[in-house]
Every structure is written in structure tokens, then in C-alpha cells.
Amino acid sequence: MEKDGLISGCKVLIIGGSAGSLKVLMELLPRLTAFPTFTIVIVLHRKNAEDTTLEELFALKTSFPVNEVEDKTPLEKGAIYVAPSGYHLLFEREELLSLDASEKINYSRPSIDVSFESAAEVYGKGLTAVLLSGANADGTEGLRAIEKTGGTIIIQDPLTAEMPFMPQNALLHTTPDYVVGISELCDLINHINSY
């Protein structure tokens, strides 16, 4: 399912994924053009370890600033933020990201559902969410929250996902605005707010 036209009014683009999604991001990040009108936040399931390998890997693939998130990190447009391992990532109304070490959700911390639901509450129609490859149901409830608040939902086409369960489950329980492969996803993101 795809809509005609472009995504407009986006303040935050949040990308969630698990197994198989790193490969997608490695293809996506080098192909991103300027995005001066919104912020990108990435929430990936990752091992519970205190390292910054993922952030460093992303920084090698893009010329845009890739930031580690600490509690009360301010969001800046044109920058990329990555949820650290061992914490849920939450959005606050003052354009801040905060961290929470409460129980795992869907066996995960960071949980995609937690971040999606928090972002939906703060940004409403100004939120665009992307759910990528993964092997569990995390992300679906968060996308349902984004639907309710009028945000835009993009789901990776399960046929292009290394682990199709996560996007397939989301397709069963939401009505996405776009279901796309990797190249279409790049084009969509590169045209956000460009009207």
C-alpha cells in the first residue's frame, strides 16, 4: 500500500529494527541527502553492552553527525541519534531524549514499542516511523499508537526483509502509509518535507 505524494510536516523520523535491519541501514545511510528540517532517531535491538560500536559503524557510513544518546540529550535537526544498549529511549516535550532502565519489553531494551509510543505522544502528526526487518513482534504496538495520533507509517516490504516476521506482523495489525523496499525507502526519506 502506497500513497501518492510526499511526506510533509515531519519533525522526527524514527527507525526501528532488529535482526536483518543493520544491513538495511548500511545501505540507507550513505544514500541519505540533506535533511535539515527533521531529526533521525534509530532504535535497534542490540546486545546489552556498554560499547559504541554501532554508533561508530553508522558514522562511517554517513557524513551527517551521529550522536550517542545520554539522558536529556537535546535533539538537533539534520542529525542522527542512536538508542544505546540497555536503555529504553523516550521522547520529552522539550525536544529532549531521555533514557529509562525499566524492565525489558518484548525481551528487548531498547524496545521499539516503547520509543515509538513515546514519540507518538510527543510529535503526533509530525512523526514518521519506519519498521524494518526483525524476528519478533516489537514495533507493532508502537505503530498502532502512531496511527492513532496521525503520524506516517512506513514498513519494510517483508519480501525484502532478511527476517520478515517483524514487518509482516506490523502489516497484519496496522494500515501503513507505505510498504517499501530499500531503494524506495531511500527515495521516500530523501524527499521528506521537500515540497
PDB file of C-alpha atoms in Angstrom:
ATOM      1  CA  MET A   1       0.000   0.000   0.000  1.00  0.00           C
ATOM      2  CA  GLU A   2       1.423   3.343  -1.006  1.00  0.00           C
ATOM      3  CA  LYS A   3       0.154   6.867  -1.032  1.00  0.00           C
ATOM      4  CA  ASP A   4       0.866   9.348  -3.751  1.00  0.00           C
ATOM      5  CA  GLY A   5       2.777  12.478  -2.866  1.00  0.00           C
ATOM      6  CA  LEU A   6       5.416  13.281  -0.343  1.00  0.00           C
ATOM      7  CA  ILE A   7       5.689  13.156   3.421  1.00  0.00           C
ATOM      8  CA  SER A   8       5.408  16.669   4.821  1.00  0.00           C
ATOM      9  CA  GLY A   9       5.407  18.247   8.250  1.00  0.00           C
ATOM     10  CA  CYS A  10       7.889  15.695   9.601  1.00  0.00           C
ATOM     11  CA  LYS A  11       9.800  16.756  12.703  1.00  0.00           C
ATOM     12  CA  VAL A  12      11.231  13.372  13.686  1.00  0.00           C
ATOM     13  CA  LEU A  13      11.901  10.243  11.630  1.00  0.00           C
ATOM     14  CA  ILE A  14      12.266   7.219  13.897  1.00  0.00           C
ATOM     15  CA  ILE A  15      13.585   3.931  12.543  1.00  0.00           C
ATOM     16  CA  GLY A  16      13.117   0.661  14.446  1.00  0.00           C
ATOM     17  CA  GLY A  17      14.533  -2.724  13.622  1.00  0.00           C
ATOM     18  CA  SER A  18      16.071  -5.941  14.819  1.00  0.00           C
ATOM     19  CA  ALA A  19      17.712  -8.915  13.115  1.00  0.00           C
ATOM     20  CA  GLY A  20      18.473  -8.083   9.492  1.00  0.00           C
ATOM     21  CA  SER A  21      17.935  -4.344   9.877  1.00  0.00           C
ATOM     22  CA  LEU A  22      21.616  -3.410  10.217  1.00  0.00           C
ATOM     23  CA  LYS A  23      22.159  -4.439   6.601  1.00  0.00           C
ATOM     24  CA  VAL A  24      19.317  -2.130   5.522  1.00  0.00           C
ATOM     25  CA  LEU A  25      20.786   0.807   7.438  1.00  0.00           C
ATOM     26  CA  MET A  26      24.238   0.179   5.965  1.00  0.00           C
ATOM     27  CA  GLU A  27      22.668   0.624   2.523  1.00  0.00           C
ATOM     28  CA  LEU A  28      20.440   3.511   3.542  1.00  0.00           C
ATOM     29  CA  LEU A  29      22.798   5.815   5.430  1.00  0.00           C
ATOM     30  CA  PRO A  30      25.294   6.506   2.597  1.00  0.00           C
ATOM     31  CA  ARG A  31      22.378   7.368   0.299  1.00  0.00           C
ATOM     32  CA  LEU A  32      20.816   9.996   2.558  1.00  0.00           C
ATOM     33  CA  THR A  33      20.907  13.527   1.241  1.00  0.00           C
ATOM     34  CA  ALA A  34      20.483  16.602   3.430  1.00  0.00           C
ATOM     35  CA  PHE A  35      17.623  16.513   5.920  1.00  0.00           C
ATOM     36  CA  PRO A  36      17.794  19.963   7.554  1.00  0.00           C
ATOM     37  CA  THR A  37      14.153  20.063   8.619  1.00  0.00           C
ATOM     38  CA  PHE A  38      13.936  16.957  10.789  1.00  0.00           C
ATOM     39  CA  THR A  39      15.867  14.607  13.065  1.00  0.00           C
ATOM     40  CA  ILE A  40      16.550  10.897  12.606  1.00  0.00           C
ATOM     41  CA  VAL A  41      16.433   8.571  15.622  1.00  0.00           C
ATOM     42  CA  ILE A  42      17.440   4.904  15.274  1.00  0.00           C
ATOM     43  CA  VAL A  43      16.261   2.240  17.736  1.00  0.00           C
ATOM     44  CA  LEU A  44      17.785  -1.167  17.073  1.00  0.00           C
ATOM     45  CA  HIS A  45      17.767  -4.280  19.188  1.00  0.00           C
ATOM     46  CA  ARG A  46      21.357  -4.816  20.256  1.00  0.00           C
ATOM     47  CA  LYS A  47      23.395  -6.695  22.799  1.00  0.00           C
ATOM     48  CA  ASN A  48      23.354  -5.322  26.312  1.00  0.00           C
ATOM     49  CA  ALA A  49      26.890  -3.993  26.378  1.00  0.00           C
ATOM     50  CA  GLU A  50      28.445  -0.654  27.067  1.00  0.00           C
ATOM     51  CA  ASP A  51      30.074  -0.006  23.750  1.00  0.00           C
ATOM     52  CA  THR A  52      29.589   2.474  20.939  1.00  0.00           C
ATOM     53  CA  THR A  53      30.393   0.140  18.059  1.00  0.00           C
ATOM     54  CA  LEU A  54      27.036   0.675  16.397  1.00  0.00           C
ATOM     55  CA  GLU A  55      27.299   4.460  16.532  1.00  0.00           C
ATOM     56  CA  GLU A  56      30.840   4.317  15.165  1.00  0.00           C
ATOM     57  CA  LEU A  57      29.748   1.999  12.361  1.00  0.00           C
ATOM     58  CA  PHE A  58      26.919   4.345  11.391  1.00  0.00           C
ATOM     59  CA  ALA A  59      29.251   7.356  11.497  1.00  0.00           C
ATOM     60  CA  LEU A  60      31.477   5.652   8.914  1.00  0.00           C
ATOM     61  CA  LYS A  61      28.525   5.363   6.545  1.00  0.00           C
ATOM     62  CA  THR A  62      27.264   8.945   6.593  1.00  0.00           C
ATOM     63  CA  SER A  63      28.566  12.496   6.581  1.00  0.00           C
ATOM     64  CA  PHE A  64      25.832  13.616   8.981  1.00  0.00           C
ATOM     65  CA  PRO A  65      26.537  13.770  12.707  1.00  0.00           C
ATOM     66  CA  VAL A  66      25.779  10.518  14.538  1.00  0.00           C
ATOM     67  CA  ASN A  67      25.218  11.105  18.230  1.00  0.00           C
ATOM     68  CA  GLU A  68      25.288   8.834  21.210  1.00  0.00           C
ATOM     69  CA  VAL A  69      22.272   9.435  23.413  1.00  0.00           C
ATOM     70  CA  GLU A  70      22.684  10.242  27.060  1.00  0.00           C
ATOM     71  CA  ASP A  71      19.879  11.159  29.414  1.00  0.00           C
ATOM     72  CA  LYS A  72      18.406  14.572  28.465  1.00  0.00           C
ATOM     73  CA  THR A  73      20.128  14.762  25.084  1.00  0.00           C
ATOM     74  CA  PRO A  74      18.714  17.694  23.047  1.00  0.00           C
ATOM     75  CA  LEU A  75      17.570  16.900  19.512  1.00  0.00           C
ATOM     76  CA  GLU A  76      19.028  18.850  16.603  1.00  0.00           C
ATOM     77  CA  LYS A  77      17.689  18.863  13.063  1.00  0.00           C
ATOM     78  CA  GLY A  78      19.945  17.281  10.466  1.00  0.00           C
ATOM     79  CA  ALA A  79      21.485  14.889  12.987  1.00  0.00           C
ATOM     80  CA  ILE A  80      21.162  11.160  13.694  1.00  0.00           C
ATOM     81  CA  TYR A  81      20.682   9.745  17.198  1.00  0.00           C
ATOM     82  CA  VAL A  82      21.116   6.081  18.150  1.00  0.00           C
ATOM     83  CA  ALA A  83      19.458   4.423  21.155  1.00  0.00           C
ATOM     84  CA  PRO A  84      22.136   2.986  23.454  1.00  0.00           C
ATOM     85  CA  SER A  85      22.054  -0.632  24.582  1.00  0.00           C
ATOM     86  CA  GLY A  86      20.488  -1.411  27.938  1.00  0.00           C
ATOM     87  CA  TYR A  87      18.042   1.520  27.999  1.00  0.00           C
ATOM     88  CA  HIS A  88      14.637   2.376  26.647  1.00  0.00           C
ATOM     89  CA  LEU A  89      14.743   5.624  24.693  1.00  0.00           C
ATOM     90  CA  LEU A  90      11.968   8.118  25.443  1.00  0.00           C
ATOM     91  CA  PHE A  91      10.975  11.471  23.922  1.00  0.00           C
ATOM     92  CA  GLU A  92      10.202  14.538  26.014  1.00  0.00           C
ATOM     93  CA  ARG A  93       8.234  17.639  25.014  1.00  0.00           C
ATOM     94  CA  GLU A  94      11.248  19.954  25.262  1.00  0.00           C
ATOM     95  CA  GLU A  95      12.952  18.343  22.210  1.00  0.00           C
ATOM     96  CA  LEU A  96      14.912  16.063  24.522  1.00  0.00           C
ATOM     97  CA  LEU A  97      15.675  12.355  24.559  1.00  0.00           C
ATOM     98  CA  SER A  98      15.746  10.565  27.884  1.00  0.00           C
ATOM     99  CA  LEU A  99      16.801   7.082  28.950  1.00  0.00           C
ATOM    100  CA  ASP A 100      14.985   4.551  31.083  1.00  0.00           C
ATOM    101  CA  ALA A 101      16.341   1.295  32.515  1.00  0.00           C
ATOM    102  CA  SER A 102      12.997  -0.299  33.419  1.00  0.00           C
ATOM    103  CA  GLU A 103      12.088  -3.880  32.523  1.00  0.00           C
ATOM    104  CA  LYS A 104      12.609  -5.260  29.052  1.00  0.00           C
ATOM    105  CA  ILE A 105       9.629  -5.168  26.687  1.00  0.00           C
ATOM    106  CA  ASN A 106       9.390  -7.933  24.079  1.00  0.00           C
ATOM    107  CA  TYR A 107      12.652  -9.229  25.604  1.00  0.00           C
ATOM    108  CA  SER A 108      14.307  -6.030  24.456  1.00  0.00           C
ATOM    109  CA  ARG A 109      15.837  -2.881  25.902  1.00  0.00           C
ATOM    110  CA  PRO A 110      15.748  -0.648  23.957  1.00  0.00           C
ATOM    111  CA  SER A 111      12.223  -1.601  22.954  1.00  0.00           C
ATOM    112  CA  ILE A 112      10.924  -0.272  19.643  1.00  0.00           C
ATOM    113  CA  ASP A 113       7.366  -0.186  21.002  1.00  0.00           C
ATOM    114  CA  VAL A 114       8.401   1.997  23.940  1.00  0.00           C
ATOM    115  CA  SER A 115      10.214   4.529  21.737  1.00  0.00           C
ATOM    116  CA  PHE A 116       7.506   4.592  19.049  1.00  0.00           C
ATOM    117  CA  GLU A 117       4.739   5.129  21.645  1.00  0.00           C
ATOM    118  CA  SER A 118       6.707   7.871  23.386  1.00  0.00           C
ATOM    119  CA  ALA A 119       7.460   9.635  20.091  1.00  0.00           C
ATOM    120  CA  ALA A 120       3.809   9.379  19.000  1.00  0.00           C
ATOM    121  CA  GLU A 121       2.692  11.074  22.186  1.00  0.00           C
ATOM    122  CA  VAL A 122       5.109  13.980  21.738  1.00  0.00           C
ATOM    123  CA  TYR A 123       5.151  14.508  17.948  1.00  0.00           C
ATOM    124  CA  GLY A 124       1.733  13.263  16.729  1.00  0.00           C
ATOM    125  CA  LYS A 125       1.335  14.126  13.039  1.00  0.00           C
ATOM    126  CA  GLY A 126       4.924  15.365  12.942  1.00  0.00           C
ATOM    127  CA  LEU A 127       6.273  11.838  13.374  1.00  0.00           C
ATOM    128  CA  THR A 128       7.285   9.429  10.623  1.00  0.00           C
ATOM    129  CA  ALA A 129       8.165   5.877  11.682  1.00  0.00           C
ATOM    130  CA  VAL A 130       9.937   3.127   9.776  1.00  0.00           C
ATOM    131  CA  LEU A 131       9.838  -0.508  10.877  1.00  0.00           C
ATOM    132  CA  LEU A 132      12.481  -2.773   9.369  1.00  0.00           C
ATOM    133  CA  SER A 133      13.440  -6.428   9.459  1.00  0.00           C
ATOM    134  CA  GLY A 134      13.226  -8.425  12.683  1.00  0.00           C
ATOM    135  CA  ALA A 135      12.241 -11.734  14.221  1.00  0.00           C
ATOM    136  CA  ASN A 136       9.751 -10.706  16.907  1.00  0.00           C
ATOM    137  CA  ALA A 137       6.647  -8.540  17.283  1.00  0.00           C
ATOM    138  CA  ASP A 138       8.302  -5.457  18.770  1.00  0.00           C
ATOM    139  CA  GLY A 139       7.243  -2.295  16.940  1.00  0.00           C
ATOM    140  CA  THR A 140       3.667  -3.257  16.100  1.00  0.00           C
ATOM    141  CA  GLU A 141       2.075  -1.712  19.196  1.00  0.00           C
ATOM    142  CA  GLY A 142       4.178   1.400  18.710  1.00  0.00           C
ATOM    143  CA  LEU A 143       2.984   1.728  15.137  1.00  0.00           C
ATOM    144  CA  ARG A 144      -0.618   1.384  16.338  1.00  0.00           C
ATOM    145  CA  ALA A 145      -0.014   4.320  18.688  1.00  0.00           C
ATOM    146  CA  ILE A 146       1.433   6.344  15.802  1.00  0.00           C
ATOM    147  CA  GLU A 147      -1.652   5.557  13.696  1.00  0.00           C
ATOM    148  CA  LYS A 148      -3.884   6.911  16.451  1.00  0.00           C
ATOM    149  CA  THR A 149      -2.001  10.198  16.653  1.00  0.00           C
ATOM    150  CA  GLY A 150      -1.867  10.756  12.884  1.00  0.00           C
ATOM    151  CA  GLY A 151       1.788  10.019  12.180  1.00  0.00           C
ATOM    152  CA  THR A 152       3.127   8.433   8.996  1.00  0.00           C
ATOM    153  CA  ILE A 153       3.949   4.719   8.969  1.00  0.00           C
ATOM    154  CA  ILE A 154       6.460   3.070   6.653  1.00  0.00           C
ATOM    155  CA  ILE A 155       7.042  -0.678   6.823  1.00  0.00           C
ATOM    156  CA  GLN A 156       9.793  -2.562   5.038  1.00  0.00           C
ATOM    157  CA  ASP A 157       8.290  -4.911   2.470  1.00  0.00           C
ATOM    158  CA  PRO A 158       8.589  -8.327   4.161  1.00  0.00           C
ATOM    159  CA  LEU A 159       9.659  -9.817   0.838  1.00  0.00           C
ATOM    160  CA  THR A 160      12.833  -7.701   1.047  1.00  0.00           C
ATOM    161  CA  ALA A 161      13.485  -8.338   4.759  1.00  0.00           C
ATOM    162  CA  GLU A 162      16.117 -10.780   5.950  1.00  0.00           C
ATOM    163  CA  MET A 163      13.803 -11.560   8.899  1.00  0.00           C
ATOM    164  CA  PRO A 164      10.253 -10.859   7.689  1.00  0.00           C
ATOM    165  CA  PHE A 165       8.315 -11.603  10.895  1.00  0.00           C
ATOM    166  CA  MET A 166       8.526  -8.092  12.372  1.00  0.00           C
ATOM    167  CA  PRO A 167       7.275  -6.193   9.302  1.00  0.00           C
ATOM    168  CA  GLN A 168       4.760  -8.938   8.493  1.00  0.00           C
ATOM    169  CA  ASN A 169       3.267  -8.782  11.992  1.00  0.00           C
ATOM    170  CA  ALA A 170       3.012  -5.000  11.733  1.00  0.00           C
ATOM    171  CA  LEU A 171       1.224  -5.338   8.383  1.00  0.00           C
ATOM    172  CA  LEU A 172      -1.358  -7.619   9.980  1.00  0.00           C
ATOM    173  CA  HIS A 173      -2.199  -5.130  12.728  1.00  0.00           C
ATOM    174  CA  THR A 174      -1.762  -1.665  11.177  1.00  0.00           C
ATOM    175  CA  THR A 175      -2.626   0.216   7.998  1.00  0.00           C
ATOM    176  CA  PRO A 176       0.715   1.612   6.846  1.00  0.00           C
ATOM    177  CA  ASP A 177       1.100   4.591   4.557  1.00  0.00           C
ATOM    178  CA  TYR A 178       3.941   2.920   2.681  1.00  0.00           C
ATOM    179  CA  VAL A 179       5.277  -0.637   2.292  1.00  0.00           C
ATOM    180  CA  VAL A 180       8.588  -0.359   0.508  1.00  0.00           C
ATOM    181  CA  GLY A 181      11.884  -1.980  -0.388  1.00  0.00           C
ATOM    182  CA  ILE A 182      15.234  -0.412   0.440  1.00  0.00           C
ATOM    183  CA  SER A 183      15.594   1.778  -2.664  1.00  0.00           C
ATOM    184  CA  GLU A 184      12.063   3.152  -2.299  1.00  0.00           C
ATOM    185  CA  LEU A 185      12.740   3.802   1.365  1.00  0.00           C
ATOM    186  CA  CYS A 186      15.806   5.890   0.459  1.00  0.00           C
ATOM    187  CA  ASP A 187      13.792   7.906  -2.033  1.00  0.00           C
ATOM    188  CA  LEU A 188      10.983   8.492   0.464  1.00  0.00           C
ATOM    189  CA  ILE A 189      13.311   9.725   3.189  1.00  0.00           C
ATOM    190  CA  ASN A 190      15.269  11.942   0.797  1.00  0.00           C
ATOM    191  CA  HIS A 191      12.046  13.691  -0.214  1.00  0.00           C
ATOM    192  CA  ILE A 192      10.566  14.245   3.257  1.00  0.00           C
ATOM    193  CA  ASN A 193       9.439  17.868   3.647  1.00  0.00           C
ATOM    194  CA  SER A 194      10.661  18.723   0.120  1.00  0.00           C
ATOM    195  CA  TYR A 195       7.680  20.454  -1.406  1.00  0.00           C
TER     196      TYR A 195
END
